[in-house]
XYZ file of C-alpha atoms in Angstrom:
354
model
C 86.097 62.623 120.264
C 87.302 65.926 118.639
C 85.149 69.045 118.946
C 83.860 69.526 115.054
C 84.395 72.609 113.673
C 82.884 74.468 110.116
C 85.916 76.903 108.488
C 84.345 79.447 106.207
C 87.091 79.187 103.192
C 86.883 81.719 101.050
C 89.557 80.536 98.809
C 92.538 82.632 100.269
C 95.408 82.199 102.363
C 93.624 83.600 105.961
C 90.940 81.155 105.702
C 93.410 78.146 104.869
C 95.644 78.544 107.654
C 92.443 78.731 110.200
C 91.706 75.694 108.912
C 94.962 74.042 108.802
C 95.772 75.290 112.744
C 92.602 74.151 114.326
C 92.715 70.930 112.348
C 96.514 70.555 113.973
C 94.606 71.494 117.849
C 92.475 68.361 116.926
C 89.460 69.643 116.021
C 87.462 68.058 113.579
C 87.499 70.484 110.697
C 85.109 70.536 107.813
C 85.292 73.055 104.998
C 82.125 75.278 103.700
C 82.174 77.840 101.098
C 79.144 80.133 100.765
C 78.680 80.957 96.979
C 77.632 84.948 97.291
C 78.203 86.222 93.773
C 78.442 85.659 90.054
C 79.192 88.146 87.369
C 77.092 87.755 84.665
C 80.062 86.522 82.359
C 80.038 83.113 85.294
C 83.304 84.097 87.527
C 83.128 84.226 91.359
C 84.128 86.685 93.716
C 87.070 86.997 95.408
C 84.815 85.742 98.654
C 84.259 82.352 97.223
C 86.538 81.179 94.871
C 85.356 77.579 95.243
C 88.236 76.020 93.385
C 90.931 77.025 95.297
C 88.766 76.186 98.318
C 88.388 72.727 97.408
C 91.810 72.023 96.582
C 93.324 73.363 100.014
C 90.597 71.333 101.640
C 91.912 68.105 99.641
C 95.240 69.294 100.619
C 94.544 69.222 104.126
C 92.494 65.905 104.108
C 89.506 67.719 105.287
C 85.540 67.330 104.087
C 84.360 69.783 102.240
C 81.208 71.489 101.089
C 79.842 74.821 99.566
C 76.487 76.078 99.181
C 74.768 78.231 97.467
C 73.545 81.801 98.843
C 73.372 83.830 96.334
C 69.776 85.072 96.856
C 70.277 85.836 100.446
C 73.469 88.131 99.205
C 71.219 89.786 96.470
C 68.641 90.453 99.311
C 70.710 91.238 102.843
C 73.792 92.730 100.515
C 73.270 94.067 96.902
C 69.881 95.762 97.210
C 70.619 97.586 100.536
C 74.016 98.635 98.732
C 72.128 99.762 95.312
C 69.045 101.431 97.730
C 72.333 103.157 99.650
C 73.756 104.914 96.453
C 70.237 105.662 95.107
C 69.585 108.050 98.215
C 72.923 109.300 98.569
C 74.396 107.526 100.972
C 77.497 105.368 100.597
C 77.264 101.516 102.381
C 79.312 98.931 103.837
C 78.367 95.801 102.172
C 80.992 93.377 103.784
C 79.010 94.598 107.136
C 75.419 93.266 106.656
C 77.041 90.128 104.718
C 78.988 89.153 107.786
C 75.798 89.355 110.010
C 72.982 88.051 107.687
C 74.748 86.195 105.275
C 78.111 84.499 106.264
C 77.289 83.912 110.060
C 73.494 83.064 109.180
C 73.947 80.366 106.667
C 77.324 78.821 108.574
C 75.644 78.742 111.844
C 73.332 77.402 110.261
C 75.390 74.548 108.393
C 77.058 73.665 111.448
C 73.917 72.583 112.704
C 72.865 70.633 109.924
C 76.362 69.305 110.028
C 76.515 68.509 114.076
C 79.145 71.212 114.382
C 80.204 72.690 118.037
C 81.386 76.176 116.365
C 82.240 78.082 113.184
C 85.537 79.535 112.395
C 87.064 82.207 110.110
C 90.150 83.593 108.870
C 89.518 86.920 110.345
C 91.960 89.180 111.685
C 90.574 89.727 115.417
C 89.574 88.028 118.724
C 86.376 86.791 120.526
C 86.690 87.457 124.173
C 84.251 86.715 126.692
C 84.059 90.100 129.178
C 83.764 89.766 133.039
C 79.957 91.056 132.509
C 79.102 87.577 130.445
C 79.244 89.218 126.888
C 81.032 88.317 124.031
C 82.765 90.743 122.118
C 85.446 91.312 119.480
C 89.121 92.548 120.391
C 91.223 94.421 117.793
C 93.705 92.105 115.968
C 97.285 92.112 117.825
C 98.419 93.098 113.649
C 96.645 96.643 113.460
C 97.234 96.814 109.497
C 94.985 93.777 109.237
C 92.442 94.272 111.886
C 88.860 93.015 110.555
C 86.828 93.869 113.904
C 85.761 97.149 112.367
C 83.370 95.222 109.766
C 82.473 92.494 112.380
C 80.285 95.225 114.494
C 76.803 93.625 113.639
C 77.236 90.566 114.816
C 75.381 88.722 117.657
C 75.836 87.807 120.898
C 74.666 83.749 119.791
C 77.058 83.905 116.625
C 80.011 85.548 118.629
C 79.575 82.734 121.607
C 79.733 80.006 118.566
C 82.778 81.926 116.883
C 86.931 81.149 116.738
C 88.870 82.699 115.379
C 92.565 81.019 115.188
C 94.768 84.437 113.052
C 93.812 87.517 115.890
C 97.535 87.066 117.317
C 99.461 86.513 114.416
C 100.603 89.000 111.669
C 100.009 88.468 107.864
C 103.745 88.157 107.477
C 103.653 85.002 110.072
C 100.105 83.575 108.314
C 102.272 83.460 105.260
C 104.933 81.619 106.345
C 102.959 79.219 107.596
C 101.053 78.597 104.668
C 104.290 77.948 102.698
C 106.048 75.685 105.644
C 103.170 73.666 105.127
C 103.003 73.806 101.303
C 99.061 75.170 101.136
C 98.392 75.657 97.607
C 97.163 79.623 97.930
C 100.227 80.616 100.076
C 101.331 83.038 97.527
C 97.677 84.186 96.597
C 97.391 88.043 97.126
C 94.500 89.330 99.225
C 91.828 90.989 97.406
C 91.246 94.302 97.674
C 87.945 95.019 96.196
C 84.174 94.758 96.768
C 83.889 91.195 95.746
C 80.938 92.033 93.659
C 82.425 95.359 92.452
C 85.750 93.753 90.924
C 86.536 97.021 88.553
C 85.610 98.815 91.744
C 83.008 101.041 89.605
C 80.303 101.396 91.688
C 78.248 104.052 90.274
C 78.127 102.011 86.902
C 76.923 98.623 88.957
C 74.715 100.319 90.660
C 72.796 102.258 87.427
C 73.221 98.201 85.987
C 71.740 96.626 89.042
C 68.962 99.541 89.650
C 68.222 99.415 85.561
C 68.658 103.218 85.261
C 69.099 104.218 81.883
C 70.814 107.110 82.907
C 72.031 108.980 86.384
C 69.748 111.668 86.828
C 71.603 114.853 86.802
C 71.833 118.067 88.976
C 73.276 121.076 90.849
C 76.702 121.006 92.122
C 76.199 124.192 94.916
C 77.997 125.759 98.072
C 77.173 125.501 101.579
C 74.333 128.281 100.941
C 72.774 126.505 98.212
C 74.650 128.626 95.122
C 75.049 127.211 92.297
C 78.387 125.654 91.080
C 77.762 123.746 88.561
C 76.205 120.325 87.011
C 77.009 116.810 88.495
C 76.521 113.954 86.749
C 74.158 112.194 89.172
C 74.397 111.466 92.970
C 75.157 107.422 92.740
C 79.332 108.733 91.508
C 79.914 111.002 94.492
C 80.425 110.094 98.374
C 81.381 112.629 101.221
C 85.023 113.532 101.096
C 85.409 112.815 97.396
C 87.541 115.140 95.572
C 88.549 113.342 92.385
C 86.964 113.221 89.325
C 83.735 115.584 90.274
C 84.716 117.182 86.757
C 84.673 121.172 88.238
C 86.936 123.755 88.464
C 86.575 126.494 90.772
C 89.921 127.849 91.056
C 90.929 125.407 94.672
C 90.657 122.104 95.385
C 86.729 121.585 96.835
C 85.182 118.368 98.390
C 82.232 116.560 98.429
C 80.613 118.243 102.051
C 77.246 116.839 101.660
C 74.897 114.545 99.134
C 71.253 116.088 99.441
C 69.309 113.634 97.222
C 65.720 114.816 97.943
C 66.988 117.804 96.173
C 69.660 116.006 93.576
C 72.201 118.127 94.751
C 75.764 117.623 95.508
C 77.231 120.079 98.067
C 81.104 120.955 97.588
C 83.245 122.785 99.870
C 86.861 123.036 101.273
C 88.966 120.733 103.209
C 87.270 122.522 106.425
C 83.480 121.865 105.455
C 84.567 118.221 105.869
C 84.980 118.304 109.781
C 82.635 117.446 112.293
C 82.386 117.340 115.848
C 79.376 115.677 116.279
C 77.525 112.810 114.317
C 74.325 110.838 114.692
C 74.003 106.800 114.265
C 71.455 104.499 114.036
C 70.908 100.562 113.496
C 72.379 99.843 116.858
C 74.045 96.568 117.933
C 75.713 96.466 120.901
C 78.507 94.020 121.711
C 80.298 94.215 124.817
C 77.785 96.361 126.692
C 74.089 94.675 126.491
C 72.391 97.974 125.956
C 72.266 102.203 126.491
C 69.319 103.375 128.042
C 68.116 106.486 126.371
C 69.358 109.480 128.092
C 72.526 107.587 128.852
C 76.139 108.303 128.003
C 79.319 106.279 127.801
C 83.060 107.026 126.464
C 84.584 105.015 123.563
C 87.053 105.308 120.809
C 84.988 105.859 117.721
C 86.191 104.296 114.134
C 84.587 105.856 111.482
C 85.812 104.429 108.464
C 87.831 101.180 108.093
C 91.632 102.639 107.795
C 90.829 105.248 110.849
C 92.877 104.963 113.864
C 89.597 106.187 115.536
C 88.993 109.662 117.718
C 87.959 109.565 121.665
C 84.088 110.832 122.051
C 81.004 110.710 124.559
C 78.028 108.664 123.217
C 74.911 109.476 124.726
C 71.085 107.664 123.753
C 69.188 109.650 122.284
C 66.169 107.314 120.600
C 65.089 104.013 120.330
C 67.289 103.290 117.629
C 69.696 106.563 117.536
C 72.826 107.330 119.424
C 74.286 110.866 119.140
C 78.627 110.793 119.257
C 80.518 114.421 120.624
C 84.122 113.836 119.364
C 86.411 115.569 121.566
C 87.970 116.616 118.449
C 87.066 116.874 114.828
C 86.587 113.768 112.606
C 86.754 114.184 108.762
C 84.267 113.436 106.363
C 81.902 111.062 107.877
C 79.530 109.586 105.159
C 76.236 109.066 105.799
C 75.608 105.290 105.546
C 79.347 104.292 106.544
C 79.889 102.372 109.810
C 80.883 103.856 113.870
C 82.580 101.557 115.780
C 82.789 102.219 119.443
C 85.750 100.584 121.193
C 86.821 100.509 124.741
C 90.141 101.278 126.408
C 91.121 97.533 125.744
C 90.239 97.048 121.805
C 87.461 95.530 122.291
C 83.671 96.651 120.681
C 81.132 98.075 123.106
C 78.726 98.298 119.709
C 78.406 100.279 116.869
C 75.537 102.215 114.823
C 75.389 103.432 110.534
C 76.051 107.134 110.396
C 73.121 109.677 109.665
């Protein structure tokens, strides 16, 4: 009999060719979408656009079910993302949904369904290192490698986990989706927050906190002087430099969000570098742990597009890790992700910036 397998189809291409390839390996392939999101005028988000979902799954004779989890995205997603912006910090949703929403609920179908393993349309590889862990490699296609928002998974989720597209490029993905006539070959990829579709965050966030208006304050300079007045801290991440609405004569930056103060610090292109960083919410991957006090190298990813800087991460709490770049990274945002990767691609953990 044919190992069974549950295919998290989100309604795009990636997802139907994992399906369509593992079904053509032999394995027994059944369909699940996880319903994450509504607006409030009834549309879905680009993460479960159940429709098209259904009607590849018919198209590749497959079962097919989706579920609802939209209060366990409003709780492990959209609060922590709201909370983020309220205290200045800017989030990665698609991070805690892949740990406590998507792998949660489909490991968890798969057992109700008497499935071996989950799969995905991601762009990267689980490999199983000489030291027993499972980890996640970089995608052979660096343009779409996914492993940077994959860091908080778990060792049980990763050793349940395949995923079929972390060899192949987008380009070849395609051209198998047309060869075999899938219905969302030409669908593009989405390029939003799926529940930010007009990608305005400050104004979903002021919705979804029911603020009846951003609270506003100082703009200053690195020694606390006085620039201006900023609309209110939820508009403004580290590194911005469009639309803060000043003019000082040279382009400035976002440096620094200081929200027990309600101030926004600007600065030049300089004030943005940093040689050394703090993290905490740890998971580590291909490593099992750090003891405090303890150092190791990695290549550090910062932010998702990043092709990552070389740095010594040493233990330095419970839950904290400090990173020394041996350079200077730019602009990293509280509340953003570090990935730690070793010589090989593959994640020895990663921690949310300080």
């Amino acid at each position: 009999m044919s190992k069974r397998v549950i295919v998290g189809m989100s309604g795009g291409v990636d997802s139907a060719v994992a399906a369509l390839l593992l079904k053509k390996e032999g394995y027994e392939v059944i369909g699940v979408t996880l319903r994450t999101w509504e607006s409030d005028d009834g549309s879905e988000s680009r993460c479960c656009e159940i429709d098209d979902a259904r009607d590849t799954a018919r198209f590749l004779g497959i079962e097919y079910h989706a579920f609802n989890c939209l209060s366990d995205f409003r709780r492990h997603v959209v609060t922590p993302f709201v909370d983020a912006y309220l205290h200045g910090r800017t989030p990665n949703p698609c991070v805690n949904c892949n740990r406590f929403v998507k792998w949660e609920r489909m490991i968890y179908y798969a057992n109700v369904l008497q499935a071996d393993s989950i799969a995905t349309g991601h762009y990267a590889s689980v490999v199983r290192l000489d030291n027993g862990r499972f980890t996640l490699q970089k995608a052979d296609y660096a343009q779409k490698d996914q492993t940077y928002m994959l860091w908080r998974l778990t060792q049980e989720q990763l050793s349940r986990t395949l995923m079929p597209l972390g060899r192949m490029t987008k380009q070849a993905v395609r051209s198998i989706a047309e060869q075999a006539g899938l219905p969302v070959a030409d669908k593009p990829d989405s390029q939003e927050i799926c529940f930010v579709p007009d990608g305005s965050y400050a104004d979903f966030v002021q919705s979804a906190a029911g603020i009846d208006a951003p609270q506003t304050g100082n703009f200053v300079d690195g020694q606390g002087n006085i620039l201006g007045r900023h609309k209110g801290i939820i508009h403004y991440t580290v590194g911005q430099r469009k639309g803060l609405g000043i003019a000082l004569g040279e382009p400035v930056y976002v440096s620094e969000i200081r929200a027990d103060s309600n101030e926004v610090v600007l600065g030049n292109a300089d004030s943005l570098l940093r040689g050394e960083i703090s993290c905490r919410r740890l998971n580590f991957m291909g490593i099992a742990d750090l003891p405090i006090g303890k150092s190791i190298t990695a290549n550090v990813k910062i932010r998702y597009h990043d092709s990552g800087c070389n740095g010594t991460i040493t233990r330095t709490g419970v839950d904290t890790v400090r990173i020394s770049f041996d350079g200077k990274v730019r602009a990293p945002a509280p509340g953003q992700s570090a990935v730690f990767y070793d010589a090989s691609g593959c994640i020895l953990g990663g921690g949310e910036i300080l």
